[in-house]
Amino acid sequence: MVSSYVFYGWWDYRFLLLIILSTIVDYFVGIEVQRQSDLSKKKYLLWASMLFNLGVLGVFKYYNFFVQSWVEMFHWFGYEMKNSWTLNIILPVGISFYTFQTMSYTIDVYRGNLKPTKDFISFASFVSFFPQLVAGPIERATNLLPQILNKRVFNSKIAEQGVRLIVWGMFKKVVIADSLAPVVDNIFSDYTAFDGGTLLLGAIYFAFQIYCDFSGYSDIAIGISKLFGFELMSNFKFPYFSRNIGEFWRRWHISLSTWFRDYLYIPLGGSRVGKWFSLRNIFIIFLVSGFWHGANWTFVIWGFIHAFLYVPSFVLKTNRKYLSEVVAEDSLLPSFKEIWQMGVNFFFVVIAWVFFRSENALQAFDYIKRIFSEFSVHVSYKYYLFYYILPLVLLEWVFRKDERLSHVNKAFWFGLSVVLLIFITAKFGGQKSFIYFQF
């Protein structure tokens, strides 16, 4: 717990108060929910916990957004508001992650899925566990808390898996994501100066930048946890090999998508409430997921696009078709049908990423319009496809059979470590922070 607090407080010690308050509230609420026999009192306690956590998240992350949206709405009707009442506040790093993590504990205790712990130190360690504190995976108390409470024994094989994941995560972050970042920044910041082919390439590069950045952090967090004897949940399972949006969300940011499934989608009735209400629930989940990522209408639109793309697979009942299946796991190459499915799905995912990356919705729409209206095959920055994207895709195709990467020989890891060391040395002091730190 102490090391986690030092880790988090190193950025800004003042925000330690928020995570400590959240920990105290849910620790005592969990105990009191277990003690109460009156269901209505349990509900009051649960709502008290959720209102506190969501209230803190709302003030720091969404207050200014709603105020500014309110002012802009009045401006649209021709009325100028003199005072916007915005606050000059900084978004605490990782607040969306640890808020959801501690809320899931209280909900699981309320549902009877978990007995509350009376060990405050262990509970505080669960909430603030430093490897995944600021960018996930969003852990469940049912998985992580028992591991904290129980004695752990060092296992060399598990530690070796952890080192491999750390190296692979660092490679994706430093070599791929950080190399693509300046190209993506240049294209999106001055997109009107480029042809449509370059704009499409910029969107593709951002798709791989955010994937390597975020999944790289998750790999590092899972790898470090293994060194300490902890097993965290998988957060990515080769999402760009997905054949529809349903499969994509079972492979992308798994800890968040399953959180919304278990704590929002199913309580709303899931897919058991008839087709129209099920569709309503789908749009709620994706819109809330988009809004979780940031206080900007671009994220809401991004979520809406994914909801819209998810509907056909839901209606045709193919949304669960690839639930436990990895593309062509036992074959050397995918079939033409699988290539087509992966290509079409990836294209729509890339188009949606334009909204995620753009400063505002108008810029995103204009960016996409220019892709199609000014398309040209004479594109800039095309060589990055061969330097970074193609090698990554080929490596992930090999790795898809084993998330632990245990089937890859030691010579590969030695070579990868050398490449990583060269890039770290060349970019010393120039690494970009992880994208998901802002959430």
Coordinates of N, CA, C and O in Angstrom, one line a residue, residues 60-190:
F60 N -14.4 16.3 -11.3 CA -13.1 16.5 -11.8 C -13.0 16.2 -13.3 O -12.2 16.9 -14.0
K61 N -13.9 15.4 -13.9 CA -13.7 15.0 -15.3 C -14.8 15.6 -16.2 O -14.5 15.9 -17.3
Y62 N -16.0 15.9 -15.6 CA -17.1 16.2 -16.5 C -17.8 17.6 -16.2 O -18.6 18.1 -17.0
Y63 N -17.5 18.2 -15.0 CA -18.1 19.4 -14.7 C -18.0 20.5 -15.7 O -18.9 21.1 -16.2
N64 N -16.7 20.8 -16.1 CA -16.5 21.8 -17.1 C -17.1 21.5 -18.4 O -17.6 22.4 -19.1
F65 N -17.1 20.3 -18.8 CA -17.7 19.9 -20.1 C -19.2 20.2 -20.1 O -19.7 20.8 -21.1
F66 N -19.9 19.9 -19.0 CA -21.4 20.2 -19.0 C -21.6 21.7 -19.0 O -22.6 22.2 -19.6
V67 N -20.8 22.4 -18.2 CA -21.0 23.9 -18.1 C -20.7 24.5 -19.5 O -21.5 25.3 -20.0
Q68 N -19.7 24.1 -20.2 CA -19.4 24.6 -21.5 C -20.4 24.3 -22.5 O -20.8 25.1 -23.4
S69 N -20.9 23.0 -22.4 CA -22.0 22.6 -23.4 C -23.3 23.4 -23.1 O -24.0 23.8 -24.1
W70 N -23.5 23.7 -21.9 CA -24.7 24.6 -21.5 C -24.5 26.0 -22.1 O -25.5 26.5 -22.7
V71 N -23.4 26.5 -21.9 CA -23.1 27.9 -22.5 C -23.2 27.9 -24.0 O -23.8 28.8 -24.6
E72 N -22.7 26.9 -24.6 CA -22.7 26.8 -26.1 C -24.1 26.6 -26.6 O -24.5 27.2 -27.7
M73 N -25.0 25.9 -25.8 CA -26.4 25.8 -26.2 C -27.1 27.1 -26.2 O -27.8 27.4 -27.1
F74 N -26.8 27.9 -25.2 CA -27.5 29.2 -25.1 C -26.9 30.1 -26.2 O -27.7 30.9 -26.8
H75 N -25.7 30.0 -26.5 CA -25.1 30.8 -27.6 C -25.7 30.4 -28.9 O -25.9 31.3 -29.8
W76 N -26.0 29.2 -29.1 CA -26.7 28.7 -30.3 C -28.0 29.4 -30.5 O -28.5 29.7 -31.6
F77 N -28.7 29.6 -29.4 CA -30.0 30.3 -29.4 C -29.9 31.8 -29.4 O -30.9 32.5 -29.3
G78 N -28.7 32.3 -29.5 CA -28.5 33.8 -29.5 C -28.4 34.5 -28.2 O -28.4 35.7 -28.2
Y79 N -28.1 33.8 -27.1 CA -28.0 34.4 -25.8 C -26.6 34.2 -25.3 O -26.1 33.0 -25.2
E80 N -25.9 35.3 -25.0 CA -24.6 35.2 -24.5 C -24.6 35.2 -22.9 O -25.1 36.1 -22.3
M81 N -24.0 34.1 -22.4 CA -23.9 34.1 -20.9 C -22.6 34.7 -20.5 O -21.6 34.5 -21.0
K82 N -22.7 35.6 -19.5 CA -21.6 36.4 -19.0 C -20.6 35.5 -18.2 O -19.4 35.8 -18.2
N83 N -21.1 34.6 -17.5 CA -20.3 33.8 -16.6 C -20.5 32.3 -16.9 O -21.6 31.8 -16.8
S84 N -19.4 31.6 -17.2 CA -19.6 30.2 -17.5 C -19.4 29.3 -16.3 O -19.6 28.1 -16.4
W85 N -19.0 29.8 -15.2 CA -18.8 29.0 -14.0 C -17.9 27.8 -14.1 O -18.1 26.8 -13.4
T86 N -17.0 27.9 -15.0 CA -16.0 26.7 -15.1 C -15.0 26.8 -14.0 O -14.7 27.8 -13.4
L87 N -14.4 25.6 -13.7 CA -13.4 25.5 -12.6 C -12.1 25.3 -13.2 O -11.9 24.5 -14.2
N88 N -11.1 25.8 -12.6 CA -9.7 25.6 -13.0 C -9.1 24.4 -12.3 O -8.4 24.6 -11.2
I89 N -9.5 23.2 -12.7 CA -9.1 22.0 -12.0 C -8.3 21.1 -13.0 O -8.5 21.1 -14.2
I90 N -7.4 20.3 -12.4 CA -6.6 19.3 -13.1 C -7.2 17.9 -13.0 O -7.7 17.5 -11.9
L91 N -7.3 17.2 -14.0 CA -7.9 15.8 -14.0 C -6.8 14.9 -13.3 O -5.7 14.7 -13.8
P92 N -7.2 14.3 -12.2 CA -6.3 13.3 -11.5 C -6.0 12.1 -12.4 O -6.9 11.5 -13.0
V93 N -4.8 11.8 -12.6 CA -4.4 10.7 -13.5 C -5.0 9.4 -12.9 O -5.0 9.1 -11.7
G94 N -5.6 8.6 -13.9 CA -6.2 7.3 -13.5 C -7.4 7.3 -12.7 O -7.9 6.2 -12.3
I95 N -8.1 8.4 -12.6 CA -9.3 8.5 -11.7 C -10.4 7.6 -12.2 O -11.2 7.0 -11.5
S96 N -10.6 7.5 -13.6 CA -11.6 6.7 -14.1 C -11.4 5.2 -13.8 O -12.3 4.4 -13.7
F97 N -10.1 4.8 -13.7 CA -9.8 3.4 -13.5 C -10.0 3.0 -12.0 O -10.7 2.0 -11.8
Y98 N -9.4 3.7 -11.1 CA -9.6 3.3 -9.7 C -11.0 3.5 -9.2 O -11.4 2.8 -8.3
T99 N -11.7 4.5 -9.8 CA -13.1 4.7 -9.3 C -14.0 3.5 -9.7 O -14.8 3.0 -8.9
F100 N -13.8 3.0 -10.9 CA -14.6 1.8 -11.3 C -14.1 0.6 -10.6 O -15.0 -0.3 -10.3
Q101 N -12.9 0.5 -10.2 CA -12.4 -0.6 -9.5 C -13.0 -0.7 -8.1 O -13.4 -1.8 -7.7
T102 N -13.0 0.4 -7.4 CA -13.5 0.4 -6.0 C -15.0 0.2 -6.0 O -15.6 -0.4 -5.1
M103 N -15.7 0.8 -7.0 CA -17.2 0.6 -7.1 C -17.6 -0.8 -7.3 O -18.6 -1.3 -6.8
S104 N -16.8 -1.5 -8.1 CA -17.1 -2.9 -8.4 C -17.1 -3.8 -7.1 O -17.8 -4.7 -7.0
Y105 N -16.2 -3.4 -6.2 CA -16.1 -4.1 -4.9 C -17.4 -3.9 -4.1 O -17.9 -4.9 -3.7
T106 N -17.9 -2.7 -4.0 CA -19.1 -2.5 -3.3 C -20.3 -3.2 -3.9 O -21.1 -3.8 -3.2
I107 N -20.4 -3.2 -5.2 CA -21.5 -3.8 -5.9 C -21.4 -5.3 -5.7 O -22.4 -6.0 -5.5
D108 N -20.2 -5.9 -5.8 CA -20.1 -7.3 -5.6 C -20.4 -7.8 -4.2 O -21.0 -8.8 -4.0
V109 N -20.1 -6.9 -3.2 CA -20.5 -7.2 -1.8 C -22.0 -7.1 -1.7 O -22.6 -8.0 -1.0
Y110 N -22.6 -6.1 -2.3 CA -24.1 -6.0 -2.2 C -24.8 -7.2 -2.9 O -25.8 -7.7 -2.4
R111 N -24.2 -7.7 -4.0 CA -24.8 -8.8 -4.7 C -24.6 -10.1 -4.0 O -25.2 -11.2 -4.3
G112 N -23.7 -10.2 -3.0 CA -23.3 -11.4 -2.3 C -22.3 -12.2 -3.0 O -22.1 -13.4 -2.7
N113 N -21.6 -11.6 -4.0 CA -20.6 -12.3 -4.7 C -19.2 -12.3 -4.0 O -18.3 -13.0 -4.4
L114 N -19.1 -11.5 -3.0 CA -17.9 -11.3 -2.3 C -18.1 -10.9 -0.8 O -19.0 -10.1 -0.6
K115 N -17.4 -11.5 0.1 CA -17.5 -11.1 1.5 C -16.5 -9.9 1.7 O -15.4 -9.9 1.3
P116 N -17.0 -8.9 2.4 CA -16.1 -7.7 2.6 C -14.9 -8.1 3.5 O -15.1 -8.9 4.4
T117 N -13.8 -7.5 3.2 CA -12.6 -7.7 4.1 C -12.6 -6.7 5.2 O -13.1 -5.5 5.0
K118 N -12.1 -7.1 6.3 CA -11.9 -6.2 7.4 C -10.4 -5.8 7.6 O -10.0 -5.1 8.6
D119 N -9.6 -6.2 6.6 CA -8.2 -5.8 6.6 C -8.1 -4.6 5.7 O -8.0 -4.6 4.5
F120 N -8.0 -3.4 6.4 CA -8.0 -2.2 5.7 C -6.7 -2.0 4.8 O -6.8 -1.5 3.7
I121 N -5.6 -2.5 5.3 CA -4.4 -2.4 4.5 C -4.5 -3.1 3.2 O -4.1 -2.7 2.1
S122 N -5.0 -4.3 3.3 CA -5.2 -5.2 2.1 C -6.2 -4.5 1.1 O -5.9 -4.5 -0.1
F123 N -7.3 -4.0 1.7 CA -8.2 -3.3 0.8 C -7.6 -2.1 0.1 O -7.8 -1.9 -1.1
A124 N -6.9 -1.3 0.9 CA -6.3 -0.1 0.3 C -5.2 -0.5 -0.8 O -5.1 0.2 -1.8
S125 N -4.6 -1.7 -0.5 CA -3.6 -2.1 -1.5 C -4.3 -2.6 -2.8 O -3.8 -2.4 -3.9
F126 N -5.5 -3.1 -2.7 CA -6.3 -3.5 -3.9 C -6.7 -2.3 -4.7 O -6.6 -2.3 -5.9
V127 N -7.2 -1.3 -4.0 CA -7.6 0.0 -4.7 C -6.5 0.7 -5.4 O -6.6 1.2 -6.5
S128 N -5.3 0.7 -4.7 CA -4.2 1.5 -5.2 C -3.0 0.7 -5.8 O -1.9 1.2 -5.9
F129 N -3.3 -0.6 -6.1 CA -2.2 -1.5 -6.6 C -1.5 -0.8 -7.8 O -2.0 -0.7 -8.9
F130 N -0.2 -0.5 -7.5 CA 0.5 0.5 -8.4 C 0.7 0.0 -9.9 O 0.7 0.8 -10.8
P131 N 0.9 -1.3 -10.2 CA 1.2 -1.6 -11.6 C 0.0 -1.3 -12.5 O 0.3 -0.8 -13.7
Q132 N -1.2 -1.4 -12.0 CA -2.3 -1.1 -12.9 C -3.2 0.1 -12.4 O -4.3 0.3 -12.9
L133 N -2.7 0.9 -11.5 CA -3.5 1.9 -10.9 C -3.9 3.0 -11.9 O -5.1 3.4 -11.9
V134 N -3.0 3.4 -12.7 CA -3.3 4.6 -13.5 C -3.8 4.4 -14.9 O -4.3 5.3 -15.6
A135 N -3.8 3.1 -15.4 CA -4.3 2.8 -16.8 C -4.7 1.4 -16.9 O -4.7 0.9 -18.0
G136 N -5.1 0.8 -15.8 CA -5.7 -0.6 -15.9 C -4.7 -1.7 -16.1 O -3.5 -1.4 -16.1
P137 N -5.2 -2.9 -16.2 CA -6.6 -3.3 -16.3 C -7.4 -3.0 -15.1 O -6.8 -2.9 -14.0
I138 N -8.7 -2.7 -15.3 CA -9.6 -2.5 -14.2 C -9.9 -3.8 -13.5 O -10.6 -4.6 -14.0
E139 N -9.3 -4.0 -12.3 CA -9.4 -5.3 -11.7 C -10.6 -5.5 -10.9 O -11.2 -4.5 -10.4
R140 N -11.0 -6.7 -10.6 CA -12.2 -7.0 -9.8 C -11.6 -7.5 -8.4 O -10.6 -8.2 -8.3
A141 N -12.3 -7.1 -7.4 CA -11.9 -7.6 -6.0 C -12.0 -9.1 -5.9 O -11.2 -9.7 -5.2
T142 N -12.9 -9.7 -6.6 CA -13.1 -11.1 -6.6 C -11.8 -11.8 -7.1 O -11.5 -13.0 -6.7
N143 N -11.0 -11.2 -7.9 CA -9.8 -11.7 -8.4 C -8.5 -11.3 -7.7 O -7.7 -12.1 -7.2
L144 N -8.4 -10.0 -7.5 CA -7.1 -9.4 -6.9 C -7.1 -9.4 -5.4 O -6.0 -9.7 -4.9
L145 N -8.2 -9.1 -4.8 CA -8.2 -9.0 -3.3 C -7.8 -10.3 -2.6 O -6.9 -10.3 -1.7
P146 N -8.3 -11.5 -3.0 CA -7.8 -12.8 -2.4 C -6.3 -13.0 -2.6 O -5.7 -13.6 -1.7
Q147 N -5.8 -12.6 -3.7 CA -4.3 -12.7 -3.9 C -3.5 -11.8 -3.0 O -2.4 -12.2 -2.5
I148 N -4.1 -10.7 -2.6 CA -3.4 -9.8 -1.7 C -3.5 -10.4 -0.3 O -2.5 -10.3 0.5
L149 N -4.6 -11.0 0.1 CA -4.8 -11.5 1.4 C -4.0 -12.8 1.6 O -3.6 -13.1 2.7
N150 N -3.8 -13.6 0.6 CA -3.1 -14.9 0.7 C -1.6 -14.7 0.5 O -1.1 -13.8 -0.1
K151 N -0.9 -15.7 1.1 CA 0.6 -15.7 0.9 C 0.9 -16.1 -0.5 O 0.4 -17.0 -1.1
R152 N 1.9 -15.4 -1.0 CA 2.4 -15.7 -2.4 C 3.8 -16.3 -2.3 O 4.6 -15.9 -1.5
V153 N 4.1 -17.2 -3.2 CA 5.4 -17.8 -3.3 C 6.0 -17.5 -4.7 O 5.3 -17.6 -5.7
F154 N 7.3 -17.1 -4.7 CA 7.9 -16.8 -6.0 C 8.0 -18.0 -6.9 O 8.4 -19.1 -6.5
N155 N 7.6 -17.8 -8.2 CA 7.6 -18.9 -9.2 C 8.4 -18.4 -10.3 O 8.0 -17.4 -11.0
S156 N 9.5 -19.1 -10.6 CA 10.4 -18.6 -11.6 C 9.8 -18.6 -13.0 O 10.1 -17.7 -13.9
K157 N 9.0 -19.6 -13.3 CA 8.3 -19.7 -14.6 C 7.3 -18.5 -14.8 O 7.3 -17.9 -15.9
I158 N 6.6 -18.2 -13.8 CA 5.6 -17.1 -13.9 C 6.4 -15.8 -14.0 O 6.0 -14.9 -14.8
A159 N 7.5 -15.7 -13.3 CA 8.3 -14.5 -13.3 C 8.9 -14.3 -14.7 O 9.0 -13.2 -15.3
E160 N 9.3 -15.4 -15.3 CA 9.8 -15.4 -16.7 C 8.8 -14.9 -17.7 O 9.1 -14.1 -18.6
Q161 N 7.5 -15.4 -17.5 CA 6.4 -14.9 -18.3 C 6.3 -13.4 -18.1 O 6.0 -12.6 -19.1
G162 N 6.4 -12.9 -16.9 CA 6.3 -11.5 -16.6 C 7.4 -10.7 -17.3 O 7.1 -9.6 -17.9
V163 N 8.6 -11.1 -17.3 CA 9.7 -10.4 -18.0 C 9.4 -10.3 -19.5 O 9.6 -9.3 -20.1
R164 N 8.9 -11.4 -20.1 CA 8.6 -11.4 -21.5 C 7.5 -10.4 -21.8 O 7.6 -9.6 -22.8
L165 N 6.5 -10.3 -21.0 CA 5.4 -9.4 -21.2 C 5.9 -7.9 -21.0 O 5.5 -7.0 -21.8
I166 N 6.8 -7.7 -20.1 CA 7.3 -6.4 -19.9 C 8.1 -5.9 -21.1 O 8.0 -4.8 -21.6
V167 N 9.0 -6.8 -21.6 CA 9.8 -6.5 -22.8 C 8.9 -6.2 -24.0 O 9.1 -5.3 -24.7
W168 N 7.9 -7.1 -24.2 CA 7.0 -6.9 -25.3 C 6.1 -5.7 -25.2 O 5.9 -4.9 -26.2
G169 N 5.7 -5.4 -24.0 CA 4.9 -4.1 -23.8 C 5.8 -2.9 -24.0 O 5.3 -1.9 -24.6
M170 N 7.0 -2.9 -23.5 CA 7.9 -1.8 -23.8 C 8.2 -1.6 -25.2 O 8.3 -0.5 -25.8
F171 N 8.4 -2.8 -25.9 CA 8.6 -2.7 -27.4 C 7.5 -2.0 -28.1 O 7.7 -1.2 -29.0
K172 N 6.3 -2.4 -27.8 CA 5.1 -1.8 -28.4 C 5.0 -0.4 -28.1 O 4.7 0.4 -29.0
K173 N 5.3 0.0 -26.9 CA 5.2 1.4 -26.5 C 6.3 2.3 -27.1 O 6.0 3.3 -27.8
V174 N 7.6 1.9 -26.8 CA 8.7 2.7 -27.2 C 9.0 2.7 -28.7 O 9.2 3.7 -29.4
V175 N 9.0 1.4 -29.3 CA 9.4 1.3 -30.7 C 8.3 1.6 -31.6 O 8.5 2.3 -32.6
I176 N 7.1 1.1 -31.3 CA 6.0 1.3 -32.3 C 5.2 2.6 -32.0 O 5.2 3.6 -32.8
A177 N 4.6 2.7 -30.8 CA 3.7 3.8 -30.5 C 4.4 5.2 -30.5 O 4.0 6.1 -31.1
D178 N 5.6 5.2 -29.8 CA 6.3 6.5 -29.8 C 6.9 6.9 -31.1 O 7.1 8.1 -31.4
S179 N 7.2 5.9 -32.0 CA 7.7 6.3 -33.3 C 6.5 6.8 -34.2 O 6.8 7.6 -35.1
L180 N 5.3 6.3 -34.0 CA 4.2 6.7 -34.8 C 3.6 8.0 -34.3 O 3.0 8.8 -35.1
A181 N 3.8 8.3 -33.1 CA 3.2 9.5 -32.4 C 3.5 10.8 -33.2 O 2.5 11.6 -33.5
P182 N 4.7 11.2 -33.5 CA 5.0 12.4 -34.2 C 4.3 12.5 -35.5 O 3.9 13.6 -36.0
V183 N 4.3 11.4 -36.2 CA 3.7 11.4 -37.6 C 2.2 11.6 -37.4 O 1.6 12.4 -38.2
V184 N 1.5 10.9 -36.5 CA 0.1 11.1 -36.2 C -0.2 12.5 -35.8 O -1.1 13.2 -36.3
D185 N 0.6 13.1 -34.9 CA 0.4 14.5 -34.5 C 0.5 15.4 -35.6 O -0.3 16.4 -35.7
N186 N 1.5 15.2 -36.5 CA 1.7 16.1 -37.6 C 0.5 16.1 -38.6 O 0.0 17.1 -39.1
I187 N 0.0 14.9 -38.9 CA -1.1 14.7 -39.8 C -2.4 15.3 -39.3 O -3.1 16.1 -40.0
F188 N -2.7 15.0 -38.0 CA -4.0 15.5 -37.5 C -4.0 17.0 -37.2 O -5.0 17.6 -37.2
S189 N -2.8 17.5 -36.8 CA -2.7 18.9 -36.5 C -2.8 19.8 -37.7 O -3.2 21.0 -37.6
D190 N -2.4 19.3 -38.9 CA -2.5 20.1 -40.1 C -3.1 19.2 -41.2 O -2.5 19.1 -42.3

